[in-house]
Amino acid sequence: FQLSVGKWFSYRTNQHLTTNQAQVGKSDLQIELLANTDPEVVKLCELFQVDPIQAECATQVVWSGTLDGNTEKQTGKAILVSVADPEQPNQGKILSQPGKADSTCGRYVLGEDEVLTLVTDHGSSSLEERIWFASPNLRIRTSIMKQADGFASVSFCSEIRMGVTKPAQ
């Protein structure tokens, strides 16, 4: 999580399997570390009945981007908090608040190959995202959205670090 801190340019290709349509998008991402005492981190931890002291890492992700064929700019912000499993420190819960009302608790695993896998369930669908670094300033992300009746979409993102932000105080 800490390796992802900074300003990123993201280029994404989505393939919607149910409609067999591809879509390309570009985004600017800003990822910052947050202290486990940050009010938004504390609020998110309390929502899932987790002591904020247990938060291994907390980040804020802010994005702004466009998708081909859509003139409306997509913007947003998410808070992510990782809480390691004390018996298996390479995995644990990932708490997220991608919007004002939506909050989810997923899980993460950091493999021996240093690929981070995030899995979040949303009712009858599930999102699995894999993140790894090809170099310190080149991050790769893939995701699969699975519906109860099969796969719905897949995406591939290549992200280039454009700068580093100041650490949280």
CSV table of N, CA and C in Angstrom, one decimal, residues 28-140:
chain,number,residue,atom,x,y,z
A,28,ASP,N,-6.2,10.5,-13.7
A,28,ASP,CA,-5.1,11.0,-12.8
A,28,ASP,C,-5.5,10.5,-11.4
A,29,LEU,N,-4.6,9.9,-10.7
A,29,LEU,CA,-4.8,9.4,-9.4
A,29,LEU,C,-3.9,10.1,-8.4
A,30,GLN,N,-4.4,10.4,-7.2
A,30,GLN,CA,-3.5,10.9,-6.2
A,30,GLN,C,-3.7,10.0,-5.0
A,31,ILE,N,-2.6,9.3,-4.5
A,31,ILE,CA,-2.7,8.4,-3.4
A,31,ILE,C,-1.9,8.9,-2.3
A,32,GLU,N,-2.5,9.1,-1.1
A,32,GLU,CA,-1.8,9.7,0.0
A,32,GLU,C,-2.0,8.7,1.2
A,33,LEU,N,-0.9,8.7,2.1
A,33,LEU,CA,-1.1,7.9,3.3
A,33,LEU,C,-1.8,8.8,4.3
A,34,LEU,N,-2.6,8.1,5.2
A,34,LEU,CA,-3.3,8.8,6.2
A,34,LEU,C,-2.9,8.1,7.5
A,35,ALA,N,-2.9,8.9,8.6
A,35,ALA,CA,-2.6,8.4,9.9
A,35,ALA,C,-3.8,7.6,10.4
A,36,ASN,N,-3.6,6.6,11.3
A,36,ASN,CA,-4.7,5.9,11.8
A,36,ASN,C,-5.5,6.7,12.8
A,37,THR,N,-5.1,7.9,13.1
A,37,THR,CA,-5.9,8.9,13.9
A,37,THR,C,-6.7,9.8,13.0
A,38,ASP,N,-6.5,9.8,11.7
A,38,ASP,CA,-7.3,10.7,10.8
A,38,ASP,C,-8.8,10.4,11.1
A,39,PRO,N,-9.6,11.5,11.2
A,39,PRO,CA,-11.0,11.3,11.5
A,39,PRO,C,-11.8,10.3,10.5
A,40,GLU,N,-11.4,10.4,9.2
A,40,GLU,CA,-12.1,9.5,8.3
A,40,GLU,C,-11.7,8.1,8.5
A,41,VAL,N,-10.4,7.8,8.9
A,41,VAL,CA,-10.0,6.5,9.2
A,41,VAL,C,-10.6,5.9,10.4
A,42,VAL,N,-10.7,6.8,11.4
A,42,VAL,CA,-11.3,6.4,12.7
A,42,VAL,C,-12.8,6.0,12.4
A,43,LYS,N,-13.5,6.9,11.7
A,43,LYS,CA,-14.9,6.6,11.4
A,43,LYS,C,-15.1,5.3,10.6
A,44,LEU,N,-14.3,5.0,9.6
A,44,LEU,CA,-14.4,3.8,8.9
A,44,LEU,C,-14.1,2.6,9.7
A,45,CYS,N,-13.1,2.7,10.6
A,45,CYS,CA,-12.8,1.6,11.5
A,45,CYS,C,-13.9,1.3,12.4
A,46,GLU,N,-14.5,2.3,13.0
A,46,GLU,CA,-15.6,2.2,13.9
A,46,GLU,C,-16.8,1.6,13.2
A,47,LEU,N,-17.0,1.9,12.0
A,47,LEU,CA,-18.2,1.3,11.2
A,47,LEU,C,-18.1,-0.2,11.2
A,48,PHE,N,-16.8,-0.7,11.0
A,48,PHE,CA,-16.6,-2.2,11.0
A,48,PHE,C,-16.1,-2.8,12.3
A,49,GLN,N,-16.3,-2.0,13.4
A,49,GLN,CA,-15.9,-2.4,14.7
A,49,GLN,C,-14.5,-2.9,14.8
A,50,VAL,N,-13.6,-2.1,14.2
A,50,VAL,CA,-12.1,-2.4,14.2
A,50,VAL,C,-11.5,-1.2,15.0
A,51,ASP,N,-10.6,-1.6,15.9
A,51,ASP,CA,-9.9,-0.5,16.6
A,51,ASP,C,-8.9,0.1,15.7
A,52,PRO,N,-8.9,1.5,15.5
A,52,PRO,CA,-8.1,2.1,14.6
A,52,PRO,C,-6.6,1.9,14.8
A,53,ILE,N,-6.2,1.5,16.0
A,53,ILE,CA,-4.8,1.1,16.3
A,53,ILE,C,-4.4,-0.1,15.5
A,54,GLN,N,-5.3,-0.9,15.1
A,54,GLN,CA,-5.0,-2.1,14.3
A,54,GLN,C,-4.8,-1.8,12.9
A,55,ALA,N,-5.1,-0.6,12.4
A,55,ALA,CA,-4.9,-0.3,11.0
A,55,ALA,C,-3.4,-0.3,10.7
A,56,GLU,N,-3.0,-1.1,9.8
A,56,GLU,CA,-1.6,-1.2,9.4
A,56,GLU,C,-1.3,0.0,8.5
A,57,CYS,N,-2.2,0.2,7.6
A,57,CYS,CA,-2.0,1.3,6.6
A,57,CYS,C,-3.3,1.9,6.2
A,58,ALA,N,-3.4,3.2,6.0
A,58,ALA,CA,-4.6,3.9,5.6
A,58,ALA,C,-4.2,4.8,4.4
A,59,THR,N,-5.0,4.8,3.4
A,59,THR,CA,-4.7,5.7,2.2
A,59,THR,C,-6.0,6.4,1.8
A,60,GLN,N,-5.8,7.5,1.1
A,60,GLN,CA,-6.8,8.2,0.5
A,60,GLN,C,-6.5,8.2,-1.0
A,61,VAL,N,-7.4,7.8,-1.8
A,61,VAL,CA,-7.3,7.8,-3.3
A,61,VAL,C,-8.3,8.8,-3.9
A,62,VAL,N,-7.8,9.7,-4.6
A,62,VAL,CA,-8.6,10.7,-5.3
A,62,VAL,C,-8.3,10.5,-6.8
A,63,TRP,N,-9.4,10.5,-7.6
A,63,TRP,CA,-9.2,10.3,-9.0
A,63,TRP,C,-10.1,11.3,-9.8
A,64,SER,N,-9.6,11.5,-11.1
A,64,SER,CA,-10.3,12.3,-12.0
A,64,SER,C,-10.0,11.7,-13.4
A,65,GLY,N,-11.0,11.4,-14.2
A,65,GLY,CA,-10.7,10.8,-15.5
A,65,GLY,C,-11.8,10.8,-16.4
A,66,THR,N,-11.6,10.3,-17.6
A,66,THR,CA,-12.5,10.2,-18.7
A,66,THR,C,-12.5,8.8,-19.3
A,67,LEU,N,-13.7,8.4,-19.9
A,67,LEU,CA,-13.8,7.2,-20.6
A,67,LEU,C,-14.2,7.6,-22.0
A,68,ASP,N,-13.6,6.8,-23.0
A,68,ASP,CA,-13.9,7.1,-24.4
A,68,ASP,C,-15.4,7.0,-24.6
A,69,GLY,N,-16.0,7.9,-25.4
A,69,GLY,CA,-17.4,7.9,-25.6
A,69,GLY,C,-18.3,8.5,-24.6
A,70,ASN,N,-17.6,9.0,-23.5
A,70,ASN,CA,-18.4,9.7,-22.4
A,70,ASN,C,-17.7,11.0,-22.1
A,71,THR,N,-18.4,12.1,-22.4
A,71,THR,CA,-17.8,13.4,-22.2
A,71,THR,C,-17.8,13.9,-20.7
A,72,GLU,N,-18.6,13.2,-19.9
A,72,GLU,CA,-18.7,13.5,-18.5
A,72,GLU,C,-17.4,13.0,-17.7
A,73,LYS,N,-16.8,13.9,-17.0
A,73,LYS,CA,-15.6,13.6,-16.3
A,73,LYS,C,-16.0,12.8,-15.0
A,74,GLN,N,-15.2,11.7,-14.8
A,74,GLN,CA,-15.5,10.9,-13.6
A,74,GLN,C,-14.5,11.3,-12.5
A,75,THR,N,-15.0,11.6,-11.3
A,75,THR,CA,-14.2,12.0,-10.2
A,75,THR,C,-14.7,11.2,-9.0
A,76,GLY,N,-13.8,11.1,-8.0
A,76,GLY,CA,-14.2,10.4,-6.8
A,76,GLY,C,-13.0,10.4,-5.8
A,77,LYS,N,-13.4,9.8,-4.7
A,77,LYS,CA,-12.4,9.7,-3.6
A,77,LYS,C,-12.8,8.4,-2.8
A,78,ALA,N,-11.8,7.7,-2.3
A,78,ALA,CA,-12.0,6.5,-1.5
A,78,ALA,C,-10.9,6.5,-0.4
A,79,ILE,N,-11.4,6.0,0.7
A,79,ILE,CA,-10.5,5.8,1.9
A,79,ILE,C,-10.3,4.3,2.0
A,80,LEU,N,-9.1,3.8,2.1
A,80,LEU,CA,-8.8,2.4,2.2
A,80,LEU,C,-8.0,2.1,3.5
A,81,VAL,N,-8.4,1.1,4.2
A,81,VAL,CA,-7.7,0.8,5.5
A,81,VAL,C,-7.4,-0.7,5.5
A,82,SER,N,-6.1,-1.0,5.6
A,82,SER,CA,-5.7,-2.4,5.7
A,82,SER,C,-5.6,-2.8,7.2
A,83,VAL,N,-6.1,-4.0,7.5
A,83,VAL,CA,-6.0,-4.5,8.9
A,83,VAL,C,-5.5,-5.9,8.7
A,84,ALA,N,-4.2,-6.2,9.1
A,84,ALA,CA,-3.6,-7.5,8.9
A,84,ALA,C,-4.2,-8.5,9.9
A,85,ASP,N,-4.2,-9.7,9.4
A,85,ASP,CA,-4.5,-10.9,10.2
A,85,ASP,C,-3.3,-11.2,11.1
A,86,PRO,N,-3.5,-11.1,12.4
A,86,PRO,CA,-2.3,-11.3,13.3
A,86,PRO,C,-1.6,-12.7,13.1
A,87,GLU,N,-2.3,-13.7,12.7
A,87,GLU,CA,-1.7,-15.0,12.5
A,87,GLU,C,-1.1,-15.1,11.1
A,88,GLN,N,-1.5,-14.3,10.1
A,88,GLN,CA,-1.0,-14.4,8.8
A,88,GLN,C,-0.8,-12.9,8.3
A,89,PRO,N,0.3,-12.3,8.7
A,89,PRO,CA,0.4,-10.9,8.4
A,89,PRO,C,0.5,-10.5,6.9
A,90,ASN,N,0.6,-11.4,6.0
A,90,ASN,CA,0.5,-11.1,4.6
A,90,ASN,C,-0.9,-11.0,4.0
A,91,GLN,N,-1.9,-11.1,4.9
A,91,GLN,CA,-3.3,-11.0,4.5
A,91,GLN,C,-4.1,-10.4,5.6
A,92,GLY,N,-5.3,-10.0,5.2
A,92,GLY,CA,-6.2,-9.4,6.2
A,92,GLY,C,-7.4,-8.8,5.5
A,93,LYS,N,-8.0,-7.9,6.3
A,93,LYS,CA,-9.2,-7.1,5.8
A,93,LYS,C,-8.8,-5.9,5.1
A,94,ILE,N,-9.6,-5.5,4.1
A,94,ILE,CA,-9.4,-4.2,3.5
A,94,ILE,C,-10.8,-3.4,3.7
A,95,LEU,N,-10.8,-2.4,4.5
A,95,LEU,CA,-12.0,-1.6,4.7
A,95,LEU,C,-12.0,-0.5,3.7
A,96,SER,N,-13.1,-0.2,3.1
A,96,SER,CA,-13.1,0.9,2.1
A,96,SER,C,-14.4,1.7,2.2
A,97,GLN,N,-14.2,2.9,1.9
A,97,GLN,CA,-15.4,3.8,1.8
A,97,GLN,C,-15.2,4.6,0.5
A,98,PRO,N,-15.8,4.0,-0.6
A,98,PRO,CA,-15.6,4.6,-1.9
A,98,PRO,C,-16.5,5.8,-2.2
A,99,GLY,N,-17.5,6.0,-1.3
A,99,GLY,CA,-18.4,7.1,-1.5
A,99,GLY,C,-19.0,7.6,-0.2
A,100,LYS,N,-19.9,8.4,-0.2
A,100,LYS,CA,-20.6,8.9,1.0
A,100,LYS,C,-21.3,7.8,1.8
A,101,ALA,N,-22.0,7.0,1.0
A,101,ALA,CA,-22.9,6.0,1.7
A,101,ALA,C,-22.4,4.6,1.6
A,102,ASP,N,-21.6,4.3,0.6
A,102,ASP,CA,-21.1,2.9,0.4
A,102,ASP,C,-19.8,2.6,1.2
A,103,SER,N,-19.9,1.6,2.0
A,103,SER,CA,-18.7,1.1,2.7
A,103,SER,C,-18.6,-0.4,2.6
A,104,THR,N,-17.4,-0.9,2.4
A,104,THR,CA,-17.3,-2.4,2.2
A,104,THR,C,-16.1,-2.9,3.0
A,105,CYS,N,-16.2,-4.1,3.3
A,105,CYS,CA,-15.1,-4.8,4.0
A,105,CYS,C,-14.7,-6.0,3.1
A,106,GLY,N,-13.5,-5.9,2.5
A,106,GLY,CA,-13.1,-7.0,1.6
A,106,GLY,C,-11.9,-7.7,2.3
A,107,ARG,N,-11.1,-8.4,1.5
A,107,ARG,CA,-9.9,-9.0,2.0
A,107,ARG,C,-8.8,-8.8,1.0
A,108,TYR,N,-7.5,-8.9,1.6
A,108,TYR,CA,-6.4,-8.8,0.7
A,108,TYR,C,-5.4,-9.9,1.0
A,109,VAL,N,-4.5,-10.2,0.1
A,109,VAL,CA,-3.4,-11.1,0.2
A,109,VAL,C,-2.3,-10.6,-0.5
A,110,LEU,N,-1.1,-10.5,0.1
A,110,LEU,CA,0.1,-10.1,-0.5
A,110,LEU,C,0.9,-11.4,-0.8
A,111,GLY,N,1.0,-11.8,-2.0
A,111,GLY,CA,1.7,-13.1,-2.3
A,111,GLY,C,3.2,-13.0,-2.2
A,112,GLU,N,3.8,-14.2,-2.2
A,112,GLU,CA,5.3,-14.2,-2.2
A,112,GLU,C,5.9,-13.5,-3.4
A,113,ASP,N,5.1,-13.4,-4.5
A,113,ASP,CA,5.6,-12.8,-5.7
A,113,ASP,C,5.4,-11.3,-5.6
A,114,GLU,N,4.9,-10.8,-4.5
A,114,GLU,CA,4.6,-9.3,-4.2
A,114,GLU,C,3.5,-8.8,-5.0
A,115,VAL,N,2.6,-9.7,-5.4
A,115,VAL,CA,1.3,-9.2,-6.1
A,115,VAL,C,0.3,-9.1,-5.0
A,116,LEU,N,-0.3,-7.9,-5.0
A,116,LEU,CA,-1.4,-7.7,-4.0
A,116,LEU,C,-2.7,-8.0,-4.6
A,117,THR,N,-3.5,-8.9,-4.0
A,117,THR,CA,-4.8,-9.2,-4.5
A,117,THR,C,-5.9,-8.7,-3.5
A,118,LEU,N,-6.8,-7.9,-4.0
A,118,LEU,CA,-7.9,-7.4,-3.3
A,118,LEU,C,-9.2,-8.0,-3.8
A,119,VAL,N,-10.1,-8.5,-2.8
A,119,VAL,CA,-11.3,-9.1,-3.2
A,119,VAL,C,-12.4,-8.4,-2.4
A,120,THR,N,-13.4,-7.9,-3.1
A,120,THR,CA,-14.5,-7.2,-2.4
A,120,THR,C,-15.8,-7.8,-3.0
A,121,ASP,N,-16.7,-8.2,-2.1
A,121,ASP,CA,-18.0,-8.7,-2.5
A,121,ASP,C,-19.0,-7.6,-2.4
A,122,HIS,N,-19.9,-7.5,-3.4
A,122,HIS,CA,-21.0,-6.5,-3.5
A,122,HIS,C,-22.3,-7.3,-3.8
A,123,GLY,N,-22.9,-7.8,-2.8
A,123,GLY,CA,-24.2,-8.6,-3.0
A,123,GLY,C,-23.9,-9.8,-3.8
A,124,SER,N,-24.5,-9.8,-5.0
A,124,SER,CA,-24.3,-11.0,-5.9
A,124,SER,C,-23.1,-10.9,-6.9
A,125,SER,N,-22.3,-9.9,-6.7
A,125,SER,CA,-21.1,-9.7,-7.5
A,125,SER,C,-19.9,-9.6,-6.6
A,126,SER,N,-18.7,-9.9,-7.3
A,126,SER,CA,-17.5,-9.8,-6.6
A,126,SER,C,-16.4,-9.2,-7.5
A,127,LEU,N,-15.6,-8.3,-6.9
A,127,LEU,CA,-14.5,-7.7,-7.7
A,127,LEU,C,-13.2,-8.2,-7.1
A,128,GLU,N,-12.4,-8.7,-8.0
A,128,GLU,CA,-11.0,-9.2,-7.7
A,128,GLU,C,-10.0,-8.3,-8.5
A,129,GLU,N,-9.2,-7.7,-7.7
A,129,GLU,CA,-8.2,-6.8,-8.3
A,129,GLU,C,-6.8,-7.2,-7.9
A,130,ARG,N,-5.9,-7.3,-8.9
A,130,ARG,CA,-4.5,-7.6,-8.6
A,130,ARG,C,-3.6,-6.4,-9.0
A,131,ILE,N,-2.6,-6.1,-8.1
A,131,ILE,CA,-1.8,-5.0,-8.3
A,131,ILE,C,-0.3,-5.4,-8.1
A,132,TRP,N,0.5,-5.0,-9.0
A,132,TRP,CA,2.0,-5.3,-8.9
A,132,TRP,C,2.8,-4.2,-9.5
A,133,PHE,N,4.0,-4.1,-9.2
A,133,PHE,CA,4.9,-3.1,-9.8
A,133,PHE,C,5.9,-3.8,-10.8
A,134,ALA,N,5.9,-3.2,-12.0
A,134,ALA,CA,6.9,-3.7,-13.0
A,134,ALA,C,8.2,-3.0,-12.7
A,135,SER,N,8.2,-1.8,-12.1
A,135,SER,CA,9.3,-1.0,-11.7
A,135,SER,C,8.8,-0.1,-10.6
A,136,PRO,N,9.6,0.7,-9.9
A,136,PRO,CA,9.1,1.5,-8.8
A,136,PRO,C,8.1,2.6,-9.3
A,137,ASN,N,8.2,3.0,-10.5
A,137,ASN,CA,7.3,4.0,-11.1
A,137,ASN,C,6.3,3.5,-12.1
A,138,LEU,N,6.1,2.2,-12.2
A,138,LEU,CA,5.2,1.6,-13.2
A,138,LEU,C,4.4,0.5,-12.4
A,139,ARG,N,3.1,0.8,-12.3
A,139,ARG,CA,2.2,-0.1,-11.5
A,139,ARG,C,1.2,-0.7,-12.5
A,140,ILE,N,1.0,-2.0,-12.3
A,140,ILE,CA,0.0,-2.7,-13.2
A,140,ILE,C,-1.2,-3.2,-12.3
